[in-house]
Short mmCIF file of C-alpha atoms in Angstrom, two decimals:
data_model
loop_
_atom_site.label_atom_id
_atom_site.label_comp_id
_atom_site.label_asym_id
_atom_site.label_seq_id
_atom_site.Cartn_x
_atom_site.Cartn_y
_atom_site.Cartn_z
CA UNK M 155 16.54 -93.88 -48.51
CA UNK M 156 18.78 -92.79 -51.58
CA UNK M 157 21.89 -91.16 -51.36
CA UNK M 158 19.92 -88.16 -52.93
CA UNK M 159 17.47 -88.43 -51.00
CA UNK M 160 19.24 -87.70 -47.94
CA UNK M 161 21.56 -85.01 -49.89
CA UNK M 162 17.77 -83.52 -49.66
CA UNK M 163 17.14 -84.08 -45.65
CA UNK M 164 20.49 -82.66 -44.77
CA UNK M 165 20.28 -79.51 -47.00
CA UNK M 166 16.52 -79.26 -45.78
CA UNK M 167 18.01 -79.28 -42.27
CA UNK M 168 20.99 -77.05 -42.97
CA UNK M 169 18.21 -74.11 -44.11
CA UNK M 170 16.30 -74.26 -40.86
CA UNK M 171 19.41 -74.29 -38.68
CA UNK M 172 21.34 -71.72 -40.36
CA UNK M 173 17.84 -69.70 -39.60
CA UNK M 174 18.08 -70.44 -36.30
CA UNK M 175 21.59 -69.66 -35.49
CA UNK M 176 21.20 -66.58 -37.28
CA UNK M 177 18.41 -65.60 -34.57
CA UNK M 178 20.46 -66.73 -31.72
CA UNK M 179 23.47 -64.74 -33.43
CA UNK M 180 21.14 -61.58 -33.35
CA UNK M 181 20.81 -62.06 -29.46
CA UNK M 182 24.57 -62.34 -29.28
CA UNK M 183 24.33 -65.55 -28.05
CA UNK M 184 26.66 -67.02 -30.55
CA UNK M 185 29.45 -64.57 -30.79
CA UNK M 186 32.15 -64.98 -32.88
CA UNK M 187 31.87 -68.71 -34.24
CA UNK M 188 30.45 -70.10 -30.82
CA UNK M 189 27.37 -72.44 -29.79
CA UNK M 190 25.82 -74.88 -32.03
CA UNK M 191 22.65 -76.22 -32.85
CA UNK M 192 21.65 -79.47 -34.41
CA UNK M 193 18.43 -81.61 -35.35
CA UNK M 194 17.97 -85.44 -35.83
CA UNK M 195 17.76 -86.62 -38.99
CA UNK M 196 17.04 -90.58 -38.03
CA UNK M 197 16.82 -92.67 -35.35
CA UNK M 198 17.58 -96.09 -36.52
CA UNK M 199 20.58 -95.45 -36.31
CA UNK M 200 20.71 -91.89 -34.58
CA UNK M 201 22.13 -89.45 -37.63
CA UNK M 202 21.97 -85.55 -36.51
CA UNK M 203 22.25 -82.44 -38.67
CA UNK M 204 25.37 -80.60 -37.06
CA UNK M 205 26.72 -76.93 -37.67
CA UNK M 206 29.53 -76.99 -38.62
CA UNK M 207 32.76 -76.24 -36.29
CA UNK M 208 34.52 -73.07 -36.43
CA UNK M 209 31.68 -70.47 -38.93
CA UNK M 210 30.42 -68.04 -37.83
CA UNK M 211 27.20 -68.75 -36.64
CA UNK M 212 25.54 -65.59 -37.82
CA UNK M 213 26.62 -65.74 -41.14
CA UNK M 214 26.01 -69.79 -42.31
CA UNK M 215 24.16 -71.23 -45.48
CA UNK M 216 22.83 -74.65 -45.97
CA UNK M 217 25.26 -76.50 -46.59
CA UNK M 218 26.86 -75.16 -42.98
CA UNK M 219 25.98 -78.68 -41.29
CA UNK M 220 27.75 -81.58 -41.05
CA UNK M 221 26.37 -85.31 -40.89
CA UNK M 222 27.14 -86.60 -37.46
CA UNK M 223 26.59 -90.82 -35.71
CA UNK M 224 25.52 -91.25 -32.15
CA UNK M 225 28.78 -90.88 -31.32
CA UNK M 226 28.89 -86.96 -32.76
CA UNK M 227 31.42 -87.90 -35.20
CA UNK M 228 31.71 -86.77 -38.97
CA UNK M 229 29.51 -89.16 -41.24
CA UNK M 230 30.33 -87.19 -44.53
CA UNK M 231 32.75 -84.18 -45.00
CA UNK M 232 33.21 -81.14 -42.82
CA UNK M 233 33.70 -81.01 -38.92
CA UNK M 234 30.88 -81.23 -36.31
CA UNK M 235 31.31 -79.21 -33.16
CA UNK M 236 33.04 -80.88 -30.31
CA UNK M 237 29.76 -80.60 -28.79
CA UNK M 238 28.48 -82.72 -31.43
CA UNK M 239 28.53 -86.20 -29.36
CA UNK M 240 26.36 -84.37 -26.48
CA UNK M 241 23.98 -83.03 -28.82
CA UNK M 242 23.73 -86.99 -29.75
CA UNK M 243 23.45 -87.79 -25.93
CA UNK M 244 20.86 -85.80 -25.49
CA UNK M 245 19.04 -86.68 -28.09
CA UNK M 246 19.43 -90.54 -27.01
CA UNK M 247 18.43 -89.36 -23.36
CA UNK M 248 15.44 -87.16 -23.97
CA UNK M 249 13.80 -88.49 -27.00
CA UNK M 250 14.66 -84.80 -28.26
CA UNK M 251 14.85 -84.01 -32.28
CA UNK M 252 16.69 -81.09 -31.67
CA UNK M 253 19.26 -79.54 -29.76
CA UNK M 254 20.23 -76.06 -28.92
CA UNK M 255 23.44 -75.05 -27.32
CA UNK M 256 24.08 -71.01 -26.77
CA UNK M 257 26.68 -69.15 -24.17
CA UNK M 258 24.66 -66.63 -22.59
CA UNK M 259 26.66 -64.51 -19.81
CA UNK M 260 23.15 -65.18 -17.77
CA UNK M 261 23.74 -69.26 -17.91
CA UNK M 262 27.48 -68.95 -17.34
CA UNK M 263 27.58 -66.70 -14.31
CA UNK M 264 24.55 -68.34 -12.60
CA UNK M 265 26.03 -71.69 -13.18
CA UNK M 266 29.47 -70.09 -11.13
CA UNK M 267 26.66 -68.54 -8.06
CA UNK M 268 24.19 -71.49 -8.21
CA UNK M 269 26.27 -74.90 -8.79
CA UNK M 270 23.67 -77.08 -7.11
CA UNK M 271 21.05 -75.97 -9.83
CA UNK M 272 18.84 -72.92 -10.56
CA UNK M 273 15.32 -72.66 -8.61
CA UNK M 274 11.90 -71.02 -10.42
CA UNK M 275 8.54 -70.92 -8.94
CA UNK M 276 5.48 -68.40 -8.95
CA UNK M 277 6.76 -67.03 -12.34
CA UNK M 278 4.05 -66.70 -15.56
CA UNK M 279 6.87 -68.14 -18.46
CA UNK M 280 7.24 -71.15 -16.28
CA UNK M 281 4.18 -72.73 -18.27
CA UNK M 282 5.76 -72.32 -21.82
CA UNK M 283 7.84 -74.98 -20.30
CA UNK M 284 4.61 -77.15 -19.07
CA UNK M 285 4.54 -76.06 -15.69
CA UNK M 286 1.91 -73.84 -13.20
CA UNK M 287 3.17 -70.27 -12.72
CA UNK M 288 1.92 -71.00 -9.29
CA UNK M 289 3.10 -73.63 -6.32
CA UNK M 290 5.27 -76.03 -7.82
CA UNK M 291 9.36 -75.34 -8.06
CA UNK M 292 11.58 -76.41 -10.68
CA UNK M 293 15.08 -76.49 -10.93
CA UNK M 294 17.26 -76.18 -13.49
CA UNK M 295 20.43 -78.69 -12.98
CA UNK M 296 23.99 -77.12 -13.38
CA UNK M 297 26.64 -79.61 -14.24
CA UNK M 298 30.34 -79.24 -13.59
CA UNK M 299 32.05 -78.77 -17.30
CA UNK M 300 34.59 -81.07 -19.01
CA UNK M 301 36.07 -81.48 -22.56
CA UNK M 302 35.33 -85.31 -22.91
CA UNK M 303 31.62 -85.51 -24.07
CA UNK M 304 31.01 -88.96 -22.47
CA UNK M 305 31.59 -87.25 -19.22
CA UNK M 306 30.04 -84.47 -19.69
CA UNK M 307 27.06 -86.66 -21.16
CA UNK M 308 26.79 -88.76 -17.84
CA UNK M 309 27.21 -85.76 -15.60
CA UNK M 310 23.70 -84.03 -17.50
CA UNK M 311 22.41 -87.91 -17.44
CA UNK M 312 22.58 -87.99 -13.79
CA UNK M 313 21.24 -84.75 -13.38
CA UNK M 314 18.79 -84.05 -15.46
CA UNK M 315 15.13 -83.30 -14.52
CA UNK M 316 12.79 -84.64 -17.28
CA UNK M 317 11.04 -81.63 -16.44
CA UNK M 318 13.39 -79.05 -17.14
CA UNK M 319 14.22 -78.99 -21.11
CA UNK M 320 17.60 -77.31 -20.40
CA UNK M 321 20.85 -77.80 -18.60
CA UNK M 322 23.36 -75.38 -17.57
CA UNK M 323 27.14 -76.50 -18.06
CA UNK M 324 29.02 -74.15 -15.69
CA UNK M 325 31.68 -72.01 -16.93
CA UNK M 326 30.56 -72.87 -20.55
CA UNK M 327 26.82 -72.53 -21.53
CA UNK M 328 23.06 -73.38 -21.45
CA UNK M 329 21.78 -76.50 -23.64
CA UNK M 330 17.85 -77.15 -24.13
CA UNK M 331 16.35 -79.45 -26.44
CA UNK M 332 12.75 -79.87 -27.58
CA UNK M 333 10.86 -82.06 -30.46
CA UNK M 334 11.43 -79.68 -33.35
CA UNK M 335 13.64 -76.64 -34.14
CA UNK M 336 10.91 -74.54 -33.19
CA UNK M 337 9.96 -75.83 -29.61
CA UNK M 338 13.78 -76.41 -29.19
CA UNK M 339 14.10 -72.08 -29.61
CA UNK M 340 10.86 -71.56 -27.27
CA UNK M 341 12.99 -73.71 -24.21
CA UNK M 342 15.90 -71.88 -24.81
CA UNK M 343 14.65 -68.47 -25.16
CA UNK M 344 12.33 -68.95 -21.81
CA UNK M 345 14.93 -70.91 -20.19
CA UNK M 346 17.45 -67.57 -21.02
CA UNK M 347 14.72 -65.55 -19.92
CA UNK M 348 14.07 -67.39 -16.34
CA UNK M 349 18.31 -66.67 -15.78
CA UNK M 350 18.10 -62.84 -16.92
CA UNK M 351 15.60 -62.49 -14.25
CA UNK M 352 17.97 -64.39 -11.38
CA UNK M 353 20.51 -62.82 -12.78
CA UNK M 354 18.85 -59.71 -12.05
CA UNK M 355 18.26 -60.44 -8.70
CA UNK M 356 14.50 -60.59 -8.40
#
């Protein structure tokens, strides 16, 4: 691929996720400059499409992204989120193309009352996520938080569910991946939906 070429791919990329963000903005579940979102660009070897640290995420452009490694780390100029070597985790883990992270109140105060994980069952939006609204529970891990990604990437590693597209990082927000920007939102807004409910007390 030319140098222009991939110019192309990362502005491409930078349109849909500044699209995105600005829909998770409108939920206000990226206030102020928080959450981030990201998409893979390659695989061989892992490059991801990154907002960009520290904009707020209601109001970004295009050329909002960064170019991240599997490592998360800056390929090209701007800075990635410190998130950004999860995202990259993740995607290595799960086979994922793209990655959203969000801090609902819903997935931080459930991840304070529920630290052993999050239980659904019997509920209709459980099949947007592949499952039977009926007889079968699925749980929704909650990992302990920390500010070194490798951690944090082995904590969600060991408890992950390849069921559950999603992981709740206590004290700090929800994460849910998917193979496209698109399928990535439908997790995360159904996921968000599922902890409104417990939230609610149902």
């Amino acid at each position: 691929m030319t140098e222009t070429e991939a110019a192309a791919d990362l502005r491409r990329a930078g349109d849909v996720l500044a699209a995105e963000a600005a829909r998770y903005a409108s939920f206000g579940w990226m206030r102020g400059t928080t959450g981030n979102l990201s998409v893979v660009l390659d695989r061989d070897p892992l490059r991801l499409a990154v907002t960009a640290s520290g904009l707020d995420k209601g109001e970004l452009t295009a050329s909002d992204v960064v170019l991240a490694d599997g490592d998360g780390a800056a390929l090209g100029p701007g800075t990635p989120p410190a998130e950004a070597g999860l995202h990259a985790r993740i995607a290595q883990l799960t086979g994922a193309d793209a990655v959203v992270h969000v801090h609902t109140v819903a997935s931080v105060a459930l991840g304070y009352r529920q630290p052993g994980g999050i239980v659904f069952k019997d509920l209709e939006m459980l099949k947007i996520l592949g499952h039977p609204a009926e007889d079968e529970e699925i749980t929704l891990p909650v990992i302990s938080n920390s500010q070194d990604m490798r951690v944090l990437g082995d904590r969600l590693e060991a408890a992950r569910d390849p069921r559950m597209p999603a992981v709740v990082v206590a004290g700090h927000g929800l994460y849910a991946w998917g193979p496209d920007p698109r399928k990535a939102r439908h997790h995360t807004e159904v996921v968000e939906w599922l902890l409104e409910l417990e939230l609610a007390g149902r």
